[in-house]
Amino acid sequence: MQEYLEKAMALQAALTMFDWDAETIAPEGGAGCTARVVGVLSAEYFSAMTNPRVRQLAAACREEELDASQRAVLRTLRRRLEELEKIPPEEYRAFRELLARSPVLWKQAKEKNDFAGFAPVLEQVVQTSRRFAALRAKEGQAPYDVLLEDHEEGFPMAVLDPFFQQIKEEIIPLLRRRQEKPLSPAPRRSCPVEKQREFNLWLARYLGFDFARGVVGETEHPFTTSLHNHDVRIATHYYEEDPASGIFSTIHETGHAIYEQQVDDKYNLTLIGGGTSSGMHESQSRFFENNLGRSRAFWSAIYEKLQKMLPEAYGGVPLEEFLQEINRAEPGLIRTEADELTYSLHILIRYELEKQLFDGTLFVSDLPAAWNEKYREYLGVVPASDSEGVLQDIHWAGGMFGYFPSYALGSAIAAQVEAHLRSIMDLDGALRSGSLGGIRSYLKEHLHQYGGEKKTNELLLGMMGEPFQPGYYIQYLKNKFGE
Amino acid sequence: MQEYLEKAMALQAALTMFDWDAETIAPEGGAGCTARVVGVLSAEYFSAMTNPRVRQLAAACREEELDASQRAVLRTLRRRLEELEKIPPEEYRAFRELLARSPVLWKQAKEKNDFAGFAPVLEQVVQTSRRFAALRAKEGQAPYDVLLEDHEEGFPMAVLDPFFQQIKEEIIPLLRRRQEKPLSPAPRRSCPVEKQREFNLWLARYLGFDFARGVVGETEHPFTTSLHNHDVRIATHYYEEDPASGIFSTIHETGHAIYEQQVDDKYNLTLIGGGTSSGMHESQSRFFENNLGRSRAFWSAIYEKLQKMLPEAYGGVPLEEFLQEINRAEPGLIRTEADELTYSLHILIRYELEKQLFDGTLFVSDLPAAWNEKYREYLGVVPASDSEGVLQDIHWAGGMFGYFPSYALGSAIAAQVEAHLRSIMDLDGALRSGSLGGIRSYLKEHLHQYGGEKKTNELLLGMMGEPFQPGYYIQYLKNKFGE
């Protein structure tokens, strides 16, 4: 079995590499031919995973004879086999080719504000995703729940609906009350990209990114990926007119990367070699970005460095003013630029739209109108164009449905993690002294090292004695943004 | 058969991608794990190419029933099969893994000037290469000839020995005579890397590199690679203290890239989808670099642009002085920085050493001494360290034996191509007017479009009515560097 899994892992690494490349430097004109290559490699991955020998062995293995990590590999394998076996190989391959092309088309559509041009492709992605999910659904299971469980086991609509309901009930009123006092316009900061690049590389290192086992590149839409835990890659972005955007993207992605880099070597190039789930991953990135990265204690250690390296932007700005700027909360159109308070409302909107797309009550052609209506209702703002509306995210073009909820879950878990850390260590003291090693070690010991062996609730239970509790998050937002 | 070849082509593209990545941005600490991935993918490539079904079909195909390009694919396939079938799969895989690791170790050894530390790895690469070549040799064929024919069909030692003999007899005395009049020291030019990057990207575009179907990256040792002819990649380098180095690396690599980008689409992702051989490739890169790129006509069109974009380096330098600088000829230690006159002597040395390594008259441990001795004898200079001596090139670390001769062949073919072009068009006029399109079109029509369908001598014969003739090269050097 090892032989087939090794082959599948190698093909997976190659596919990851092509993804990374496509998002960072690949030439647009090559996308068509490269899609063919990716299609063939995906089909090979598919056939390695579903090889009859693998299936036989997976069926014959007895869990009680395995140790914990072997058991986790076996469970993951069985889960993947269940997924893959339900989908005809030819359709799987055609879908992978579609998904290799469609982000390129999305990018063009976004640039040209041309939703109508992209809609037929998106329609195909939605329909195929729904069809595959329906093929894989257990008796009585909704297709959308299949996708939700792909990203976060144990968090189907039955769990997410009340979570988002609570967000809706608590956060929207909080936002409304804040909106009664209008904010002065955000000051404009600008700084040459070259200097931002230097600062951000320094910052990633400061946070603990290991450059001997990773790369920082650039892209439009920041992300982190991993060939294996010795080669973890961040792509961030820099806007001359908005240095804060790059800084917080870098901190966010570094949070993801540290998680991957701290997974135990014994899981490397196995099915459980990465972080356990999207939500858990997002909890680490958002913990670094928000709970640490927007705090006074964090910046009190490195604000002088920032001023020195980006003098055009922050040279004359007192720390106090900077902290206010990076903690502003006001409704906006763009999820990735959203503040902590409004962020989960952006997710709420996507969650509700995805549910409708998958239960058939919303057509792709009606997405822009539905999108704009929800933005008006929940955030009080309406996109002037689809580029800053329904076309803003790459996820749907990549077939990533059921993924967005993990962003909100991640924020919620991050709040829970912060509360726990404050109960066992002097978090602010560590940040003020500029030594983040203790925080990283603790996260490694209780969360990161386990890779995919333990699931989200198991990890939280092991670390702090209780499973996921959304209350911490609501309380955190109320404390920070309430009166 | 298409199915297996398609799989092999996709795996080949993935391996190319991992190579590109390793040479441009991959983190050093990831090399070990990535080598495992590369090993598995290489084994898959091997098994796709040597699949019994492919062999059966390759044996059953009748050449007379195929068109020219199918016939070329079949011949290439049969050739590869012959190669691969002689090597035990396990050994092939182990060798690919070795070759994925060894360039990293070479790089470290070069940085630390530690030949002894690298020697055991190099020994293993040499021994395995020789063993594989011996397994593949036809009756009475020398192992080194097997490797020479891999890179350039029709150019074994029986052809190369007299070619290099002529170089030895004609070029060394030419150099000696020039050395009697000592040159004044080369002036120092320097310019920020950021500006060089901008100029070089402009220059690649000016030469005809298609950025919609290619990427320009950075590395230590410049190279060009191709996933397919819609995604062709150049890696160049920039030294703050030596802008000319980057400029001529870029022109050289752009020559390679234009060849790949101009291959006809019908060959794409087939076994004959790239340039036909290393020597032919090198003829195009060196034609752009030297025959065009060091000429007065070429720079008269764009020298003002250069001065404007790199004012720190060339702002006050008259064109005449610049032309003298870029056409200096004097012995040096580093092949990639060598001028046209001494370049082929660097190759001569490597050719002679490789012959000895492969006929068993030279041990790897004795390489540094033999290297230094030949540099003293032919060029009159001796490396002060192995880093600028035997460790300077990546080729041997990558198992590329038999490749170096193609650099000299390429220079010689370039001279022949130039002579031909001058006989049919106003080459200088085209260069002076800054319109290189006609030159590119002619090369496309007669050389590039054919990909691997036609071999070197067939292409030359088709273009100019005669096969390879080294006399043009010797004459070119005598005209340019003689009294």
Coordinates of C-alpha atoms in Angstrom, one line a residue, chain A residues 28-467:
Chain A
E28 CA -1.3 33.5 -18.8
G29 CA -0.8 32.1 -22.3
G30 CA 0.5 28.8 -20.9
A31 CA -2.6 28.0 -18.9
G32 CA -4.3 26.0 -21.6
C33 CA -1.4 23.5 -22.1
T34 CA -0.6 23.4 -18.4
A35 CA -4.3 22.5 -17.8
R36 CA -3.8 19.4 -19.9
V37 CA -0.7 18.5 -17.8
V38 CA -2.6 19.1 -14.6
G39 CA -5.5 17.0 -15.9
V40 CA -3.2 14.0 -16.6
L41 CA -1.5 14.3 -13.2
S42 CA -4.8 14.6 -11.4
A43 CA -6.1 11.5 -13.2
E44 CA -2.9 9.7 -12.1
Y45 CA -3.5 10.8 -8.5
F46 CA -7.0 9.6 -8.8
S47 CA -5.9 6.2 -10.1
A48 CA -3.2 5.8 -7.4
M49 CA -5.7 6.5 -4.7
T50 CA -8.4 4.3 -6.0
N51 CA -6.1 1.4 -7.1
P52 CA -7.8 -1.9 -6.4
R53 CA -4.8 -3.0 -4.3
V54 CA -5.2 0.1 -2.1
R55 CA -8.9 -0.5 -1.7
Q56 CA -8.3 -4.2 -0.7
L57 CA -5.7 -3.2 1.8
A58 CA -7.7 -0.3 3.2
A59 CA -10.6 -2.7 3.7
A60 CA -8.5 -5.4 5.2
C61 CA -6.6 -3.2 7.7
R62 CA -7.7 -3.6 11.3
E63 CA -7.7 -0.3 13.2
E64 CA -6.9 -2.1 16.5
E65 CA -3.6 -3.3 15.2
L66 CA -2.4 0.2 14.3
D67 CA -0.9 3.0 16.3
A68 CA -2.7 6.4 16.5
S69 CA -1.0 7.9 13.5
Q70 CA -1.4 4.9 11.3
R71 CA -5.1 4.8 12.3
A72 CA -5.5 8.4 11.3
V73 CA -3.9 7.7 7.9
L74 CA -6.2 4.8 7.4
R75 CA -9.3 6.8 8.3
T76 CA -8.3 9.6 6.0
L77 CA -7.6 7.1 3.3
R78 CA -11.0 5.4 3.7
R79 CA -12.6 8.8 3.7
R80 CA -10.9 9.8 0.5
L81 CA -11.6 6.5 -1.1
E82 CA -15.3 6.9 -0.3
E83 CA -15.2 10.3 -2.0
L84 CA -13.3 9.2 -5.0
E85 CA -15.0 5.9 -5.7
K86 CA -18.3 7.6 -6.1
I87 CA -17.1 9.8 -9.0
P88 CA -16.5 8.5 -12.5
P89 CA -12.8 8.9 -13.3
E90 CA -13.4 10.6 -16.6
E91 CA -15.6 13.2 -15.0
Y92 CA -13.1 13.7 -12.2
R93 CA -10.4 14.4 -14.6
A94 CA -12.5 16.8 -16.7
F95 CA -13.4 18.6 -13.5
R96 CA -9.8 19.0 -12.5
E97 CA -9.0 20.4 -16.0
L98 CA -11.9 22.8 -15.6
L99 CA -10.6 23.9 -12.2
A100 CA -7.2 24.5 -13.7
R101 CA -8.6 26.8 -16.3
S102 CA -11.4 28.6 -14.5
P103 CA -9.3 30.7 -12.0
V104 CA -7.5 32.2 -15.1
L105 CA -10.9 33.1 -16.6
W106 CA -12.1 34.4 -13.2
K107 CA -9.0 36.7 -13.1
Q108 CA -9.8 38.1 -16.5
A109 CA -13.5 38.6 -15.7
K110 CA -12.5 40.4 -12.5
E111 CA -10.2 42.7 -14.3
K112 CA -12.8 43.4 -16.9
N113 CA -15.8 43.5 -14.5
D114 CA -17.4 40.9 -16.7
F115 CA -19.5 38.6 -14.5
A116 CA -21.7 37.5 -17.5
G117 CA -18.6 36.3 -19.3
F118 CA -17.5 34.2 -16.3
A119 CA -21.0 33.0 -15.4
P120 CA -21.1 29.9 -17.8
V121 CA -17.8 28.6 -16.3
L122 CA -19.0 29.2 -12.8
E123 CA -22.3 27.5 -13.6
Q124 CA -20.4 24.5 -14.7
V125 CA -18.2 24.5 -11.6
V126 CA -21.3 24.8 -9.3
Q127 CA -23.2 22.1 -11.2
T128 CA -20.3 19.6 -11.2
S129 CA -19.5 20.3 -7.5
R130 CA -23.2 19.7 -6.6
R131 CA -23.4 16.6 -8.8
F132 CA -20.2 15.1 -7.2
A133 CA -21.5 16.0 -3.7
A134 CA -24.8 14.4 -4.4
L135 CA -23.0 11.2 -5.6
R136 CA -21.1 11.2 -2.4
A137 CA -23.9 12.0 0.0
K138 CA -25.0 9.5 2.5
E139 CA -28.6 8.7 2.8
G140 CA -30.5 11.9 3.6
Q141 CA -27.4 14.0 3.6
A142 CA -27.6 17.4 1.8
P143 CA -24.9 17.9 -0.9
Y144 CA -23.7 21.1 0.8
D145 CA -23.1 19.2 4.0
V146 CA -20.8 16.8 2.1
L147 CA -18.6 19.8 1.1
L148 CA -18.8 21.4 4.6
E149 CA -17.5 18.1 6.1
D150 CA -14.7 18.0 3.6
H151 CA -13.3 21.1 5.1
E152 CA -14.3 20.7 8.7
E153 CA -15.4 17.3 10.0
G154 CA -18.2 17.7 12.6
F155 CA -19.4 21.1 11.4
P156 CA -22.4 20.6 9.1
M157 CA -25.2 23.0 8.6
A158 CA -26.8 21.8 11.8
V159 CA -23.8 23.2 13.7
L160 CA -23.1 26.2 11.5
D161 CA -26.7 27.5 11.2
P162 CA -26.9 28.4 15.0
F163 CA -23.3 29.7 14.9
F164 CA -24.1 32.1 12.1
Q165 CA -27.5 32.9 13.6
Q166 CA -25.7 34.1 16.8
I167 CA -23.3 36.2 14.6
K168 CA -26.3 37.7 12.8
E169 CA -28.1 38.5 16.0
E170 CA -25.2 39.8 18.0
I171 CA -22.8 41.4 15.5
I172 CA -25.1 43.2 13.2
P173 CA -26.7 45.3 16.1
L174 CA -23.2 45.9 17.4
L175 CA -22.2 47.2 14.0
R176 CA -25.3 49.4 13.7
R177 CA -24.6 51.0 17.1
R178 CA -21.1 51.8 16.0
Q179 CA -22.3 53.2 12.8
E180 CA -24.3 55.9 14.6
K181 CA -21.0 57.7 15.3
P182 CA -19.4 58.2 11.9
L183 CA -15.6 57.7 11.7
S184 CA -13.4 60.3 10.3
P185 CA -11.9 59.1 6.9
A186 CA -9.0 56.7 7.2
P187 CA -5.7 58.5 6.7
R188 CA -3.8 57.6 3.5
R189 CA -0.5 55.9 3.9
S190 CA 1.8 55.1 1.1
C191 CA 5.3 53.6 0.7
P192 CA 7.4 52.1 -2.2
V193 CA 6.7 48.4 -2.7
E194 CA 10.4 47.6 -2.5
K195 CA 10.6 48.8 1.1
Q196 CA 7.4 47.0 2.0
R197 CA 8.8 43.8 0.6
E198 CA 11.9 44.2 2.8
F199 CA 9.8 44.9 5.9
N200 CA 7.4 42.0 5.3
L201 CA 10.2 39.5 4.9
W202 CA 11.7 40.8 8.1
L203 CA 8.3 40.5 9.8
A204 CA 7.7 36.9 8.6
R205 CA 11.1 36.0 10.1
Y206 CA 10.3 37.8 13.3
L207 CA 7.0 35.9 13.7
G208 CA 8.9 32.6 13.3
F209 CA 8.7 31.7 9.6
D210 CA 11.6 29.4 8.8
F211 CA 13.1 30.5 5.5
A212 CA 15.3 27.4 5.3
R213 CA 12.0 25.5 4.9
G214 CA 9.9 28.0 3.1
V215 CA 9.5 30.7 0.5
V216 CA 7.7 34.0 0.4
G217 CA 6.3 35.0 -3.0
E218 CA 3.8 37.5 -4.3
T219 CA 0.3 37.2 -5.8
E220 CA -3.0 39.0 -6.1
H221 CA -4.9 37.0 -3.5
P222 CA -2.6 35.9 -0.6
F223 CA -2.4 32.2 0.3
T224 CA -0.2 29.6 1.9
T225 CA 0.6 26.2 0.5
S226 CA 2.9 23.4 1.4
L227 CA 4.7 20.8 -0.7
H228 CA 5.6 19.1 2.6
N229 CA 6.5 20.5 6.0
H230 CA 10.0 21.3 4.8
D231 CA 8.8 23.5 2.0
V232 CA 5.9 25.8 3.0
R233 CA 5.1 28.7 0.8
I234 CA 3.5 32.1 1.5
A235 CA 2.2 34.3 -1.3
T236 CA 1.5 37.8 -0.1
H237 CA 0.8 41.1 -1.8
Y238 CA 2.0 44.7 -1.6
Y239 CA 0.0 47.8 -2.6
E240 CA 2.0 51.1 -2.7
E241 CA -1.0 53.0 -1.4
D242 CA -1.9 50.6 1.4
P243 CA 1.1 49.1 3.2
A244 CA -1.1 47.8 6.1
S245 CA -2.8 45.5 3.7
G246 CA 0.5 43.7 2.9
I247 CA 1.5 43.7 6.6
F248 CA -1.6 41.9 7.8
S249 CA -1.7 39.5 4.8
T250 CA 1.9 38.6 5.7
I251 CA 1.1 38.1 9.4
H252 CA -2.0 36.0 8.5
E253 CA -0.2 33.8 6.0
T254 CA 2.7 33.4 8.4
G255 CA 0.3 32.0 10.9
H256 CA -0.7 29.4 8.4
A257 CA 2.9 28.6 7.5
I258 CA 4.0 28.2 11.2
Y259 CA 1.3 25.7 11.7
E260 CA 2.6 23.7 8.6
Q261 CA 6.2 24.0 9.5
Q262 CA 5.6 22.8 13.1
V263 CA 3.8 19.6 12.1
D264 CA 5.9 16.6 13.3
D265 CA 8.2 15.1 10.7
K266 CA 6.8 11.7 11.2
Y267 CA 3.7 12.7 9.2
N268 CA 5.6 14.2 6.3
L269 CA 4.4 13.1 2.9
T270 CA 1.6 11.1 4.4
L271 CA -2.1 11.8 4.1
I272 CA -2.1 13.6 7.5
G273 CA 1.1 15.6 6.8
G274 CA -0.6 19.1 7.0
G275 CA -2.9 21.0 9.4
T276 CA -6.0 19.1 10.3
S277 CA -8.7 21.3 8.8
S278 CA -9.4 24.6 7.1
G279 CA -11.0 26.0 10.3
M280 CA -8.2 25.0 12.5
H281 CA -5.7 26.4 10.0
E282 CA -7.7 29.6 9.8
S283 CA -7.7 29.8 13.6
Q284 CA -3.9 29.9 13.6
S285 CA -3.6 32.5 10.8
R286 CA -6.2 34.7 12.4
F287 CA -4.8 34.3 15.8
F288 CA -1.5 35.7 14.5
E289 CA -3.2 38.4 12.4
N290 CA -5.7 39.7 14.8
N291 CA -5.4 38.4 18.4
L292 CA -1.6 39.0 18.3
G293 CA -1.0 41.2 15.3
R294 CA -3.5 44.0 16.1
S295 CA -2.6 44.2 19.8
R296 CA -0.7 47.0 21.5
A297 CA 1.7 44.6 23.1
F298 CA 2.7 43.1 19.8
W299 CA 3.5 46.5 18.2
S300 CA 5.1 48.1 21.2
A301 CA 8.0 45.7 20.5
I302 CA 8.4 46.4 16.8
Y303 CA 6.8 49.7 16.0
E304 CA 10.1 51.6 15.9
K305 CA 11.3 49.0 13.4
L306 CA 8.3 49.6 11.2
Q307 CA 8.8 53.4 11.4
K308 CA 12.4 53.0 10.4
M309 CA 11.8 50.6 7.5
L310 CA 8.6 52.4 6.1
P311 CA 9.3 56.0 7.1
E312 CA 7.2 57.4 4.2
A313 CA 4.1 55.7 5.6
Y314 CA 4.6 55.7 9.4
G315 CA 7.6 57.9 10.2
G316 CA 5.5 60.6 11.8
V317 CA 2.6 58.5 13.1
P318 CA 2.5 57.9 16.9
L319 CA 2.0 54.2 18.0
E320 CA -1.4 55.2 19.4
E321 CA -2.7 56.5 16.1
F322 CA -1.3 53.4 14.3
L323 CA -3.2 51.1 16.7
Q324 CA -6.4 53.0 16.1
E325 CA -5.9 52.7 12.3
I326 CA -5.3 49.0 12.3
N327 CA -8.3 48.4 14.6
R328 CA -10.8 50.5 12.8
A329 CA -14.1 48.8 12.2
E330 CA -16.4 49.9 9.5
P331 CA -18.4 48.1 6.8
G332 CA -16.6 47.6 3.5
L333 CA -17.0 45.7 0.3
I334 CA -13.9 43.5 0.3
R335 CA -13.7 40.5 2.6
T336 CA -9.9 40.3 2.6
E337 CA -9.6 43.9 3.7
A338 CA -12.4 43.6 6.3
D339 CA -11.8 44.4 10.0
E340 CA -12.5 41.9 12.7
L341 CA -15.9 43.1 13.5
T342 CA -17.4 42.9 10.0
Y343 CA -15.3 40.0 8.8
S344 CA -17.7 37.3 9.8
L345 CA -20.6 39.1 8.1
H346 CA -18.8 38.8 4.8
I347 CA -18.6 35.0 5.5
L348 CA -22.2 34.9 6.6
I349 CA -23.2 36.3 3.2
R350 CA -21.1 33.7 1.3
Y351 CA -22.5 30.9 3.6
E352 CA -26.1 31.8 2.9
L353 CA -25.4 32.2 -0.9
E354 CA -23.6 28.8 -1.1
K355 CA -26.5 27.1 0.7
Q356 CA -28.9 28.5 -1.8
L357 CA -26.7 27.6 -4.8
F358 CA -26.6 24.1 -3.5
D359 CA -30.2 23.6 -2.6
G360 CA -31.2 25.0 -6.0
T361 CA -33.0 28.1 -4.8
L362 CA -30.4 30.4 -6.4
F363 CA -29.1 30.4 -10.0
V364 CA -25.6 31.5 -10.8
S365 CA -27.0 34.2 -13.1
D366 CA -28.8 35.7 -10.1
L367 CA -25.7 35.7 -7.9
P368 CA -24.7 39.4 -8.4
A369 CA -28.1 40.7 -7.4
A370 CA -28.4 38.4 -4.4
W371 CA -24.9 39.3 -3.4
N372 CA -25.5 43.0 -3.6
E373 CA -28.8 42.7 -1.7
K374 CA -27.2 40.9 1.2
Y375 CA -24.4 43.4 1.4
R376 CA -26.9 46.2 1.6
E377 CA -28.9 44.4 4.3
Y378 CA -26.1 43.2 6.6
L379 CA -23.4 45.7 6.0
G380 CA -25.2 48.7 4.6
V381 CA -23.0 49.0 1.6
V382 CA -23.5 48.0 -2.1
P383 CA -20.7 47.2 -4.6
A384 CA -20.5 49.6 -7.5
S385 CA -19.2 46.7 -9.7
D386 CA -19.1 43.0 -9.6
S387 CA -15.3 43.1 -9.5
E388 CA -15.6 44.5 -6.0
G389 CA -18.7 42.3 -5.4
V390 CA -19.3 38.8 -6.4
L391 CA -16.1 38.4 -8.4
Q392 CA -13.8 39.4 -5.5
D393 CA -12.8 36.0 -4.3
I394 CA -11.0 33.2 -6.2
H395 CA -12.6 30.4 -4.1
W396 CA -15.7 29.6 -6.2
A397 CA -13.6 29.7 -9.4
G398 CA -11.4 27.0 -7.8
G399 CA -14.4 24.9 -6.8
M400 CA -14.0 25.7 -3.1
F401 CA -17.5 25.6 -1.9
G402 CA -18.1 24.9 1.8
Y403 CA -14.7 26.5 2.5
F404 CA -15.7 30.1 3.5
P405 CA -17.4 29.0 6.9
S406 CA -14.0 27.9 8.1
Y407 CA -12.8 31.6 8.0
A408 CA -15.5 32.5 10.6
L409 CA -14.9 29.3 12.5
G410 CA -11.2 30.1 12.5
S411 CA -11.8 33.6 14.0
A412 CA -14.0 32.0 16.6
I413 CA -11.4 29.4 17.5
A414 CA -8.7 32.0 17.6
A415 CA -10.7 33.9 20.3
Q416 CA -11.0 30.7 22.3
V417 CA -7.3 30.0 22.0
E418 CA -6.4 33.5 23.1
A419 CA -8.6 33.2 26.2
H420 CA -6.9 29.9 27.0
L421 CA -3.4 31.3 26.5
R422 CA -4.1 34.3 28.7
S423 CA -5.2 31.8 31.4
I424 CA -1.8 30.0 31.4
M425 CA 0.8 32.5 30.4
D426 CA 1.7 36.2 30.3
L427 CA 0.8 36.7 26.6
D428 CA 1.2 40.5 26.6
G429 CA 4.5 40.2 28.4
A430 CA 5.8 37.8 25.8
L431 CA 4.7 40.1 23.0
R432 CA 6.1 43.2 24.6
S433 CA 9.5 41.5 25.0
G434 CA 9.5 40.5 21.3
S435 CA 10.0 36.8 22.1
L436 CA 7.3 34.8 20.4
G437 CA 9.1 31.5 20.8
G438 CA 7.1 30.5 23.9
I439 CA 3.8 31.1 22.1
R440 CA 4.9 29.1 19.1
S441 CA 6.2 26.2 21.3
Y442 CA 2.9 26.0 23.2
L443 CA 0.9 25.9 19.9
K444 CA 3.3 23.3 18.5
E445 CA 3.0 21.1 21.5
H446 CA -0.8 21.2 21.8
L447 CA -2.0 21.8 18.2
H448 CA 0.5 21.9 15.4
Q449 CA 2.7 18.9 15.9
Y450 CA -0.3 16.5 15.4
G451 CA -0.8 17.4 11.8
G452 CA -4.0 15.7 10.6
E453 CA -3.9 13.0 13.3
K454 CA -6.4 14.7 15.6
K455 CA -9.5 16.6 14.6
T456 CA -10.5 20.1 15.6
N457 CA -12.6 19.3 18.7
E458 CA -10.1 16.7 19.8
L459 CA -7.3 19.2 19.7
L460 CA -9.3 21.9 21.5
L461 CA -10.4 19.4 24.1
G462 CA -6.8 18.2 24.6
M463 CA -5.4 21.7 24.9
M464 CA -8.0 23.4 27.1
G465 CA -10.4 20.8 28.3
E466 CA -13.4 21.9 26.3
P467 CA -14.5 21.6 22.6

